[in-house]
Short mmCIF file of C-alpha atoms in Angstrom, two decimals:
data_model
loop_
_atom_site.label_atom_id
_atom_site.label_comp_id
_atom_site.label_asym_id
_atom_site.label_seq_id
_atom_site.Cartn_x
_atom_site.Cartn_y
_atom_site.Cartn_z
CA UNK A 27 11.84 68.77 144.80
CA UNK A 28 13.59 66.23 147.11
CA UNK A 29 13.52 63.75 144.71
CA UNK A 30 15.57 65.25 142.27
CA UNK A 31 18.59 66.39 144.78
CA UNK A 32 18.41 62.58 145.98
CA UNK A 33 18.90 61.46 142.50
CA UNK A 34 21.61 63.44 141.90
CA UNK A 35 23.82 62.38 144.49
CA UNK A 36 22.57 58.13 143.86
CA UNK A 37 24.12 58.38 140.37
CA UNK A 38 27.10 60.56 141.41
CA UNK A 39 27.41 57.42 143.72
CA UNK A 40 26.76 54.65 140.93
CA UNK A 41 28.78 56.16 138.96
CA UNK A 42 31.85 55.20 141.00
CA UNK A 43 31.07 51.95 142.52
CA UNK A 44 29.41 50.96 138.40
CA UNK A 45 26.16 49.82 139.36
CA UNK A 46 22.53 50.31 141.20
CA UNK A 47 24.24 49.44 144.60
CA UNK A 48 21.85 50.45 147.64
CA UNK A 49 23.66 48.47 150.14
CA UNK A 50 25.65 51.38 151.62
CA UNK A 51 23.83 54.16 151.03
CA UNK A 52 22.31 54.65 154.67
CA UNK A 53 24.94 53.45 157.38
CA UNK A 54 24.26 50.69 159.13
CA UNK A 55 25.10 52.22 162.71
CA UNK A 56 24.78 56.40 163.55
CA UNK A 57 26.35 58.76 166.01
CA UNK A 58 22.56 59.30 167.26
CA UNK A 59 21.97 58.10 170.75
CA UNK A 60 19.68 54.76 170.91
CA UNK A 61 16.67 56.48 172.78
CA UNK A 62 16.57 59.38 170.13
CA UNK A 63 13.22 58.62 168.17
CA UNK A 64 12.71 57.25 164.79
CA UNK A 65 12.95 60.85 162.87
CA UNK A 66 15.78 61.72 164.84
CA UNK A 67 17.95 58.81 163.71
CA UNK A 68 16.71 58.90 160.58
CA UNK A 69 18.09 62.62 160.45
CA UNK A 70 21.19 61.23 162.12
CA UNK A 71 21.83 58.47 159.39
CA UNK A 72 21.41 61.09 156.45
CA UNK A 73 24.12 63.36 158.17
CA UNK A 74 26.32 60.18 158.89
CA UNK A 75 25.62 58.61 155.08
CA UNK A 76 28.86 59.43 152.67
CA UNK A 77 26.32 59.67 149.69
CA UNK A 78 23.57 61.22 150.60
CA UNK A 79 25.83 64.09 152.60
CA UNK A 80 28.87 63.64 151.35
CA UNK A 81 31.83 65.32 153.60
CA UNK A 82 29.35 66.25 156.25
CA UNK A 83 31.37 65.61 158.91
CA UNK A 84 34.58 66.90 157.41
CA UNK A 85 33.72 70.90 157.26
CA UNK A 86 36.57 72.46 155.83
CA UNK A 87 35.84 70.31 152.73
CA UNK A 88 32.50 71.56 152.44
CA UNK A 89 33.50 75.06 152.82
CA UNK A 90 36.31 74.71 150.43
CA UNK A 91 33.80 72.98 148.06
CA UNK A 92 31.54 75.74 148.16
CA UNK A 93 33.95 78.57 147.75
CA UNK A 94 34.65 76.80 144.30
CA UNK A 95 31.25 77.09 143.11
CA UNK A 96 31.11 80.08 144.55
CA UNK A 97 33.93 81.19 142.85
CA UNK A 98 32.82 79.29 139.25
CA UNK A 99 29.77 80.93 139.20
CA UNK A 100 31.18 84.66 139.63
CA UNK A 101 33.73 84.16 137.56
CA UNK A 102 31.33 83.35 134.35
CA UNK A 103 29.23 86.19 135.45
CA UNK A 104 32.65 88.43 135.26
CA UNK A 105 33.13 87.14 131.66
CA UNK A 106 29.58 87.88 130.66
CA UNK A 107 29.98 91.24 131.68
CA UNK A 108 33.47 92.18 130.49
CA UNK A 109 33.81 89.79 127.53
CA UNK A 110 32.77 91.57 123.99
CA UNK A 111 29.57 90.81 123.24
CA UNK A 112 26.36 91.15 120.62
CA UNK A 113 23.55 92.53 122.07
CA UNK A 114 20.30 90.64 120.52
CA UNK A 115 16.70 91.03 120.91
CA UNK A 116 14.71 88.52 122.54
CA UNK A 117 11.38 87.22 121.39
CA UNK A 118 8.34 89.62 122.27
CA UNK A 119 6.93 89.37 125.79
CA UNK A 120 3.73 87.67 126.43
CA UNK A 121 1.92 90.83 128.18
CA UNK A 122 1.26 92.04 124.70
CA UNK A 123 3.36 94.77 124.89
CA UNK A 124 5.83 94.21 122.30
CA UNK A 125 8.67 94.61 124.10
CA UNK A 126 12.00 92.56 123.51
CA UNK A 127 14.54 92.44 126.35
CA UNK A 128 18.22 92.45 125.12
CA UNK A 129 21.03 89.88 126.13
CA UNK A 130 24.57 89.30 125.99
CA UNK A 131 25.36 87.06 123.63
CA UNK A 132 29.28 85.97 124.54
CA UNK A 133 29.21 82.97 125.78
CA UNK A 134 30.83 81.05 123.26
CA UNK A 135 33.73 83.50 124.03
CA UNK A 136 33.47 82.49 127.39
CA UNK A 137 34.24 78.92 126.33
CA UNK A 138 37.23 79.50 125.16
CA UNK A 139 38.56 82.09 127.70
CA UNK A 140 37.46 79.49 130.51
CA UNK A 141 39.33 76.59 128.78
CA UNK A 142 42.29 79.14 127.96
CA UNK A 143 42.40 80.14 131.88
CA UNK A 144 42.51 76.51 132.97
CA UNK A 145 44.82 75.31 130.71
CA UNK A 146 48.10 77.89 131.50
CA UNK A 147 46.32 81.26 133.16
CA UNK A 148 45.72 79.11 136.79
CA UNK A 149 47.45 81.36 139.37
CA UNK A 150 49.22 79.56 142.30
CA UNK A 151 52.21 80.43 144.67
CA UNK A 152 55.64 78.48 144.65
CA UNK A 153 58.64 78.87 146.41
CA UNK A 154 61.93 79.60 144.69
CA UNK A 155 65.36 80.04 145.86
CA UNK A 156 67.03 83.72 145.04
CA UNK A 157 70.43 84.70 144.52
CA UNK A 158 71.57 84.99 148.03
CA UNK A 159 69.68 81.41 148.96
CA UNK A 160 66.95 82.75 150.51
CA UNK A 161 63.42 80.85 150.20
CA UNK A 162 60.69 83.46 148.69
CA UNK A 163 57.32 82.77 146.98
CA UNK A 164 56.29 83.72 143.66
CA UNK A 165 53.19 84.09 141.76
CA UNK A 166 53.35 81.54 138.74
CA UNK A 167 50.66 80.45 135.85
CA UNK A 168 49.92 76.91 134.73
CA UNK A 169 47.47 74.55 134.09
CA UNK A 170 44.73 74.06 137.48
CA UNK A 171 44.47 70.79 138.83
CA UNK A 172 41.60 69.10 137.73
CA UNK A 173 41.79 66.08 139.34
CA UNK A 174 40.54 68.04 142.65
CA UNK A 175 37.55 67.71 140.66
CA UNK A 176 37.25 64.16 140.32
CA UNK A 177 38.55 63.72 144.19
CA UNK A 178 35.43 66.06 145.62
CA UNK A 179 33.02 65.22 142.77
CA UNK A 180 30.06 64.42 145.72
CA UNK A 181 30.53 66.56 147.54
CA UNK A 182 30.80 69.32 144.75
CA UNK A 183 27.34 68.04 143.72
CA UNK A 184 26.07 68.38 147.34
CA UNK A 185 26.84 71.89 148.12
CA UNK A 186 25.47 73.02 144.13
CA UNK A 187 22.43 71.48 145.69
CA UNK A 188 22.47 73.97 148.64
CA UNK A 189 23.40 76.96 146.77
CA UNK A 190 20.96 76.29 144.09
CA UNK A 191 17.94 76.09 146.60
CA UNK A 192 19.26 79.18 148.43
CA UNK A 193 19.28 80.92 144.97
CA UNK A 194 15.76 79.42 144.44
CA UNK A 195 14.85 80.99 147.47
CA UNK A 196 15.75 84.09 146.64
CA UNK A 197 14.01 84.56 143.03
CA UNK A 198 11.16 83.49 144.82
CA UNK A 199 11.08 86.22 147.33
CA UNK A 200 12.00 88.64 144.40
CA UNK A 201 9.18 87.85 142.08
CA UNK A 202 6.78 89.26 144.42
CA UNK A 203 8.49 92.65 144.24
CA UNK A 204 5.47 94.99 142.44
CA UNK A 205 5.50 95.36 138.69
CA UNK A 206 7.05 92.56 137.66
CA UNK A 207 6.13 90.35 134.50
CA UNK A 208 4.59 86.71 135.74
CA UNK A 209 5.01 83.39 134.41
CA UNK A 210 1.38 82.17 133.36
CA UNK A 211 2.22 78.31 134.76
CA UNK A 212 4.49 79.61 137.73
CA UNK A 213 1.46 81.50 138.95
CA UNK A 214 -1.51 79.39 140.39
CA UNK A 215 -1.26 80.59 144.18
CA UNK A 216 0.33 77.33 145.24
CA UNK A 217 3.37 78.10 146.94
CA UNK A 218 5.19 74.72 146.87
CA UNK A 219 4.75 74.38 142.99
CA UNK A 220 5.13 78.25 142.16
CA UNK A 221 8.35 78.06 143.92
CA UNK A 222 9.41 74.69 142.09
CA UNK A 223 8.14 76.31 138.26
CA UNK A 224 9.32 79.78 139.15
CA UNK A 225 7.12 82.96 139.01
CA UNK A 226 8.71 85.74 137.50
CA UNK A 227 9.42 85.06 133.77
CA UNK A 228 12.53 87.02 133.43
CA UNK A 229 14.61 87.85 136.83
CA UNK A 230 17.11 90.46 135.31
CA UNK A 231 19.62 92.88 137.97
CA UNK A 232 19.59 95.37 135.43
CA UNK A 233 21.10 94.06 132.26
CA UNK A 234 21.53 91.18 133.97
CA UNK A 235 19.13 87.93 133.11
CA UNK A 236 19.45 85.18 135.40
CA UNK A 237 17.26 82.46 133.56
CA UNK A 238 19.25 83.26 130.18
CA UNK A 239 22.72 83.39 131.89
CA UNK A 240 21.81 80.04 134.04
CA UNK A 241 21.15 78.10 131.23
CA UNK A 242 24.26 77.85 129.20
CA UNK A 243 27.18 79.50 131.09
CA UNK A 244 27.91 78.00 134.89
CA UNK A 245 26.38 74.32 134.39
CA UNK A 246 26.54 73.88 130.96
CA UNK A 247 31.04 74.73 130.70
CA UNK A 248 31.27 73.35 133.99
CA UNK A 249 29.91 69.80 132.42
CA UNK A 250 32.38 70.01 129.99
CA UNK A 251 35.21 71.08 132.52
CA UNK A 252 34.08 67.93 134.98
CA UNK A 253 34.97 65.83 131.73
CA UNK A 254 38.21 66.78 131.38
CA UNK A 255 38.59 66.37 135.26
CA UNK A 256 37.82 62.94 134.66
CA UNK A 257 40.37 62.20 132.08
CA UNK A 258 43.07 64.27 133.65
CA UNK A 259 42.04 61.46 136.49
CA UNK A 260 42.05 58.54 134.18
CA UNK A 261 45.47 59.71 132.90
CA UNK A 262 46.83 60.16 135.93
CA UNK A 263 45.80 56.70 136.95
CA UNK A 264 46.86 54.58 133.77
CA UNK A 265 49.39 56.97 132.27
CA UNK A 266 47.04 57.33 128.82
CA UNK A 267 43.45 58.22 128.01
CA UNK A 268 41.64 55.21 126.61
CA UNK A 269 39.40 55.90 123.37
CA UNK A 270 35.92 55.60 125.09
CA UNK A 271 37.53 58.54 127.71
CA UNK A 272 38.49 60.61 124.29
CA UNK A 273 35.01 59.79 122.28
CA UNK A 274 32.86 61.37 125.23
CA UNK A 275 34.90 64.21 125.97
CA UNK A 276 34.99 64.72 122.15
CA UNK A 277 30.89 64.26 121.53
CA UNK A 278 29.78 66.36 124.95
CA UNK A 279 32.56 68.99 124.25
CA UNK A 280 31.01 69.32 120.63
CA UNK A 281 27.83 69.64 122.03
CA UNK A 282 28.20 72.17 125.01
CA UNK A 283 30.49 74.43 121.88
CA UNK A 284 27.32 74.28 119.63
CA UNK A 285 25.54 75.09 122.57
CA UNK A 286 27.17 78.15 123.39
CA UNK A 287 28.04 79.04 119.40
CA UNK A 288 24.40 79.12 118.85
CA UNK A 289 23.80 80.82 121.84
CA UNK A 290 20.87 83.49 120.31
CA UNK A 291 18.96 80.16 119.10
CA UNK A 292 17.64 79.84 123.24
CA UNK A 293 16.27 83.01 122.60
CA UNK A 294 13.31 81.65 121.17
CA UNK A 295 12.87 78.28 123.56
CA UNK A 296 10.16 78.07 125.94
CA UNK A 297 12.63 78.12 128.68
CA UNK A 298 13.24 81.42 127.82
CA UNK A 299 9.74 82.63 126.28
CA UNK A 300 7.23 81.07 128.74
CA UNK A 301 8.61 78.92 131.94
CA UNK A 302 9.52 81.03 135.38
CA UNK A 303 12.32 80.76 136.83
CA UNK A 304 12.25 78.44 139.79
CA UNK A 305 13.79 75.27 141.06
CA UNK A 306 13.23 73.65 138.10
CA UNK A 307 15.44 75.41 136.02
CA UNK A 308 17.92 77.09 139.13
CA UNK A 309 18.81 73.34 139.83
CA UNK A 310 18.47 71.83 136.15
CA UNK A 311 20.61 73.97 134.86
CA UNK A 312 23.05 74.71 137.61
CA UNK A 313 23.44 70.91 139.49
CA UNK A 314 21.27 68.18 137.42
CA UNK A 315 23.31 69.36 134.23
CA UNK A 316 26.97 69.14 134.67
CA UNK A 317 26.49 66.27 137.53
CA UNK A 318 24.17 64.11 136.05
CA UNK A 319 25.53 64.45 132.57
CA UNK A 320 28.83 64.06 133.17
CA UNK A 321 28.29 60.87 134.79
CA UNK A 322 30.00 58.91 131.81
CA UNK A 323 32.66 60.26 131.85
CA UNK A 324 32.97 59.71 135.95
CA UNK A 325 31.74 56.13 135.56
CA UNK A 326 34.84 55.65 132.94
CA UNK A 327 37.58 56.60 135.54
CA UNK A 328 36.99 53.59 137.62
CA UNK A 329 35.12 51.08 135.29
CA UNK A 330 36.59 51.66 131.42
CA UNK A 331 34.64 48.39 129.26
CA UNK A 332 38.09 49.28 126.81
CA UNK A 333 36.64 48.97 123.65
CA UNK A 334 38.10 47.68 120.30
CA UNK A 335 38.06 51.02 117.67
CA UNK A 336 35.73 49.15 115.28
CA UNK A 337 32.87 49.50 117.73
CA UNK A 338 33.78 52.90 118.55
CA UNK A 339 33.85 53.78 114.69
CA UNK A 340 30.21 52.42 114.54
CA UNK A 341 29.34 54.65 118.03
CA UNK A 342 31.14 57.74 115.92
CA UNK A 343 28.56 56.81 113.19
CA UNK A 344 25.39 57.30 115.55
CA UNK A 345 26.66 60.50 117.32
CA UNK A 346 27.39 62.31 113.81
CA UNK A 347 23.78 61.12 112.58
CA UNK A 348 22.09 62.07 115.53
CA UNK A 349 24.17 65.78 115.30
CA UNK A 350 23.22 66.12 111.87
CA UNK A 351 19.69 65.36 112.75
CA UNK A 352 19.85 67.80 115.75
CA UNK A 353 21.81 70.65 114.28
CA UNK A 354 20.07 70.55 111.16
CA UNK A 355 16.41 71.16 112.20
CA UNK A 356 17.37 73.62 114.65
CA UNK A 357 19.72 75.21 112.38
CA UNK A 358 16.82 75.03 109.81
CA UNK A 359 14.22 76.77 112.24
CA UNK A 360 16.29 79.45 113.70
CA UNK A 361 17.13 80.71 110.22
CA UNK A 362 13.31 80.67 109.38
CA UNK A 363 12.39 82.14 112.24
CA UNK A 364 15.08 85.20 111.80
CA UNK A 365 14.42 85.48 107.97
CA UNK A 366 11.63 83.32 105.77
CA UNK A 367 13.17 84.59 103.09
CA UNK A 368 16.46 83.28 103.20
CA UNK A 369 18.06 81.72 100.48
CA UNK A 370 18.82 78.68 102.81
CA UNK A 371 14.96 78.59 103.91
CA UNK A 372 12.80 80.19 101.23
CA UNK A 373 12.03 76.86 99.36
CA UNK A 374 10.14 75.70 102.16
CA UNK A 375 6.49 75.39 102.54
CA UNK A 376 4.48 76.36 105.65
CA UNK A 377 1.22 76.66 106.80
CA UNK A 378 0.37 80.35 107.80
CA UNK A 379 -1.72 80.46 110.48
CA UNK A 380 -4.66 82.76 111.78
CA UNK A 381 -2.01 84.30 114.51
CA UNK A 382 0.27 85.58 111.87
CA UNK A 383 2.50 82.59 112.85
CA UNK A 384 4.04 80.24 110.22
CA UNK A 385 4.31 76.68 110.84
CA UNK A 386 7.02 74.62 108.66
CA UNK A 387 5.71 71.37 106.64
CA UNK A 388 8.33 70.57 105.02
CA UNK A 389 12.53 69.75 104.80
CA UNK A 390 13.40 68.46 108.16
CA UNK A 391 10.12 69.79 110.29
CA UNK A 392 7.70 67.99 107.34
CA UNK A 393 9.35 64.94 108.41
CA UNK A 394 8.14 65.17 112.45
CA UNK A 395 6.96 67.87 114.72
CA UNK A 396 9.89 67.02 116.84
CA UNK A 397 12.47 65.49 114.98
CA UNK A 398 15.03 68.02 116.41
CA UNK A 399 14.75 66.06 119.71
CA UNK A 400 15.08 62.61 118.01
CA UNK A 401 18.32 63.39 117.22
CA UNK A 402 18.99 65.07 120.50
CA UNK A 403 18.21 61.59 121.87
CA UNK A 404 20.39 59.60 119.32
CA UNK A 405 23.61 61.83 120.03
CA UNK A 406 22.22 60.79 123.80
CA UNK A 407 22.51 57.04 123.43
CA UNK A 408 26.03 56.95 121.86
CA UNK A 409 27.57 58.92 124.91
CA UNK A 410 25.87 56.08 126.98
CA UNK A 411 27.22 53.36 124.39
CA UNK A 412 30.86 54.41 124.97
CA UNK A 413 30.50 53.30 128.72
CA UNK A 414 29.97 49.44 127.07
CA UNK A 415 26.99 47.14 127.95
CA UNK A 416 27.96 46.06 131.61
CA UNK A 417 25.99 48.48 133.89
CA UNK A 418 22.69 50.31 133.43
CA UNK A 419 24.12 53.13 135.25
CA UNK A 420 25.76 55.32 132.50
CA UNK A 421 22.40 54.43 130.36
CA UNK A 422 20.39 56.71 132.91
CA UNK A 423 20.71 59.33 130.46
CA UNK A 424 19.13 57.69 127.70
CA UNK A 425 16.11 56.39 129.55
CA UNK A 426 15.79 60.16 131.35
CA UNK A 427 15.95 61.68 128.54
CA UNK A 428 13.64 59.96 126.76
CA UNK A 429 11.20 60.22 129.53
CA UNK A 430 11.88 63.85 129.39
CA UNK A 431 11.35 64.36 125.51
CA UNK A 432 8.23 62.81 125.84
CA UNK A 433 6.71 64.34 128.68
CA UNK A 434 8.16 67.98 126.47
CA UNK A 435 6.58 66.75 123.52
CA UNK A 436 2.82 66.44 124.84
CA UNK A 437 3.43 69.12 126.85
CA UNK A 438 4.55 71.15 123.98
CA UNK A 439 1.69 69.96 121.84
CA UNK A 440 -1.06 70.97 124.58
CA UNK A 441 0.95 74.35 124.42
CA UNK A 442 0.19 74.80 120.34
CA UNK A 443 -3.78 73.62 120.55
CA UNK A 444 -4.11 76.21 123.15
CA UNK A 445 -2.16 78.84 120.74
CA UNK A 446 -2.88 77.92 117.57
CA UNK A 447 -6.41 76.54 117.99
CA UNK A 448 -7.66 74.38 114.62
CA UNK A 449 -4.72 75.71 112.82
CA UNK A 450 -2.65 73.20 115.01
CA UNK A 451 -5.11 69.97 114.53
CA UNK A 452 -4.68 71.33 110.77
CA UNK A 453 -0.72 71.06 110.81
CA UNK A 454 -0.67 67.78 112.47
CA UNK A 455 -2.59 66.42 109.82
CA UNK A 456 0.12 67.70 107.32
CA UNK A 457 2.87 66.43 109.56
CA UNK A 458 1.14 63.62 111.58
CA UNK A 459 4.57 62.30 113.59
CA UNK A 460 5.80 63.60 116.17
CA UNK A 461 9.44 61.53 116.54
CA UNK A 462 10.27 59.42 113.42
CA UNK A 463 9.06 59.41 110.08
CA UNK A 464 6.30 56.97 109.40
CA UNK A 465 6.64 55.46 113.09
CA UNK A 466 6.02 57.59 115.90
#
């Protein structure tokens, strides 16, 4: 659980000097007094580090910090609950009981009305002069400055850390409230990793979900609103917005609008169906997400490779394959899922299985058993690619990812044995890769 937070703030850090520096991370003096023992000025050097605690010693930037993400995160919760909306079942609960809880499916509206706000509905106070020359302050509308973003980017990161393991905290406590429905691997009686995989499977306030509201509105918008931040930065810096700055606003601000346009689709991920809701996701999707992953786009401000358009066309090339790959197996799945008997989806063949389940051999899913996240990883690569070949640092995504994919992908398949049984070994044996055709 520490490793993750640590990680976090490192690349927020690479990301502005451009490279793996660990030079300055820990400073090479503290406040600490020289008999104080080794813990103790260990302690000392994390509160004096600039990285690791960013603004620690400045606390009205802290507190301001965390008033924003305060504020962020009640404001989407204010547009989830006043925005129009479609109510949608969710998959049936594991206990058996057939039950589907219902969610608010508006946050693709809540794109727009967030974007919409920060471009010309940010309120601020300016002074005017009135007919008789007297000074007077008046309520005006424009666009919010973004570049504060950029400017407290750490230390935005560091206090989402805090809140996010306070919030952790709390769900914890919750799920041992009586009656509740359990995750089966957030469960085992260990309280470290319980707390880390989360116990209760769906934390709701009334019609409130946490896990389904946590995983696309705050973090996921907020990514996209850092990259703009970043370009409003880079433009206020060189006076124009250089093409690898436009590509990867352009290729993560399609991706978080698909996102959020096929909102319903999460309805069916594990995320949703089977994990708790612990640290795991409460920091995931509320800190790792739009400060890890907007970590091009920060690394571009200060360290812009300026490439020629020729190899950004080709970079264009392997972002739209990798979306078509993406969109079109999940696309192809969901509608399968909702209706086999689509006209989009009733060519396809399947293999029914003894648990009433049917499992999809052929168009995109007869190719591999997780092709959707090969091109999940290709769209991946070309954000990294915009960033150039100088540094490593804005290819962390790529390698994580991949890392991640895997680890999901045997996961996943351990998952299916246990729920399918020999109908699973069966369908691997129809479709016997799991990443690229005839490769992997």
């Amino acid at each position: 659980m520490i490793f993750l937070p640590l990680v976090t703030l490192l690349l927020t850090y690479w990301a502005s000097v451009g490279s793996l520096e660990f030079n300055h991370i820990l400073p090479a003096e503290t406040s600490c007094s020289p008999d104080a023992g080794f813990v103790s000025m260990y302690i000392s050097k994390l509160k004096d580090s600039s990285v690791l605690c960013p603004s620690c010693a400045e606390s009205p930037v802290l507190i301001s910090c965390a008033w924003v993400i305060i504020g962020w995160f009640l404001f989407q919760v204010l547009l989830e609950r006043i925005l129009p909306c479609e109510i949608v079942l969710g998959a049936p609960l594991p206990d058996g009981s057939g039950k589907r809880l219902p969610y608010r499916i508006n946050g693709h509206l809540a794109f727009w009305v967030t974007l919409l706000v920060l471009d010309i509905g940010w309120p601020k106070w300016t002074e005017i002069n009135d007919e008789s020359g007297n000074i007077k302050q008046i309520l005006v509308f424009g666009r919010a400055p973004m570049t504060w973003l950029y400017d407290n980017y750490s230390t935005l990161a560091f206090v989402t850390i805090i809140l996010t393991t306070m919030l952790s905290a709390y769900l914890y406590m919750k799920s041992f409230d009586k009656g509740l429905l359990l995750a089966v691997g957030g469960n085992s009686g260990n309280h470290v990793y319980d707390f880390f995989m989360g116990r209760e499977l769906n934390p709701r306030w009334g019609g409130f979900d946490w896990k389904e509201f946590c995983e696309l509105r705050p973090g996921l918008i907020g990514w996209m609103i850092l990259n703009v931040a970043m370009m409003s930065k880079q433009y206020e810096r060189l006076g124009y917005v250089t093409g690898s700055m436009i590509l990867i606003n352009i290729f993560q601000g399609l991706y978080v609008w698909d996102a959020l346009y096929q909102e319903r689709a999460i309805l069916t991920t594990m995320d949703i169906t089977t994990d708790g809701f612990g640290f795991m996701l409460v920091f995931g999707d509320l800190a790792w997400v739009p400060f890890t992953y907007s970590l091009q786009s920060r690394y571009l401000v200060d360290h812009d490779p300026h490439l020629q358009w020729p190899v950004l066309a080709c970079i264009i090339g392997v972002n739209c394959f990798g979306y078509l790959v993406f969109r079109g197996a999940n696309g192809q799945k969901d509608a399968f899922r909702r209706n086999p008997n689509a006209a989009e989806v009733s060519h396809l063949t399947y293999l029914q299985t003894k648990r009433g389940t049917k499992l999809l051999t052929s168009g995109w899913w007869g190719m591999a058993r997780k092709i959707n996240y090969t091109g999940d990883w290709i769209m991946g690569l070309s954000w990294c690619m915009v960033c150039g070949f100088e540094s490593i640092v804005p290819y962390y995504y790529a390698i994580y990812f991949a890392i991640l994919l895997i680890h999901r992908s045997i996961r996943d398949d351990h998952m299916c044995k246990e729920k399918y049984g020999d109908d699973w070994d069966k369908y691997k044996s129809i479709v016997p890769y799991r990443f690229i055709p005839g490769v992997i």
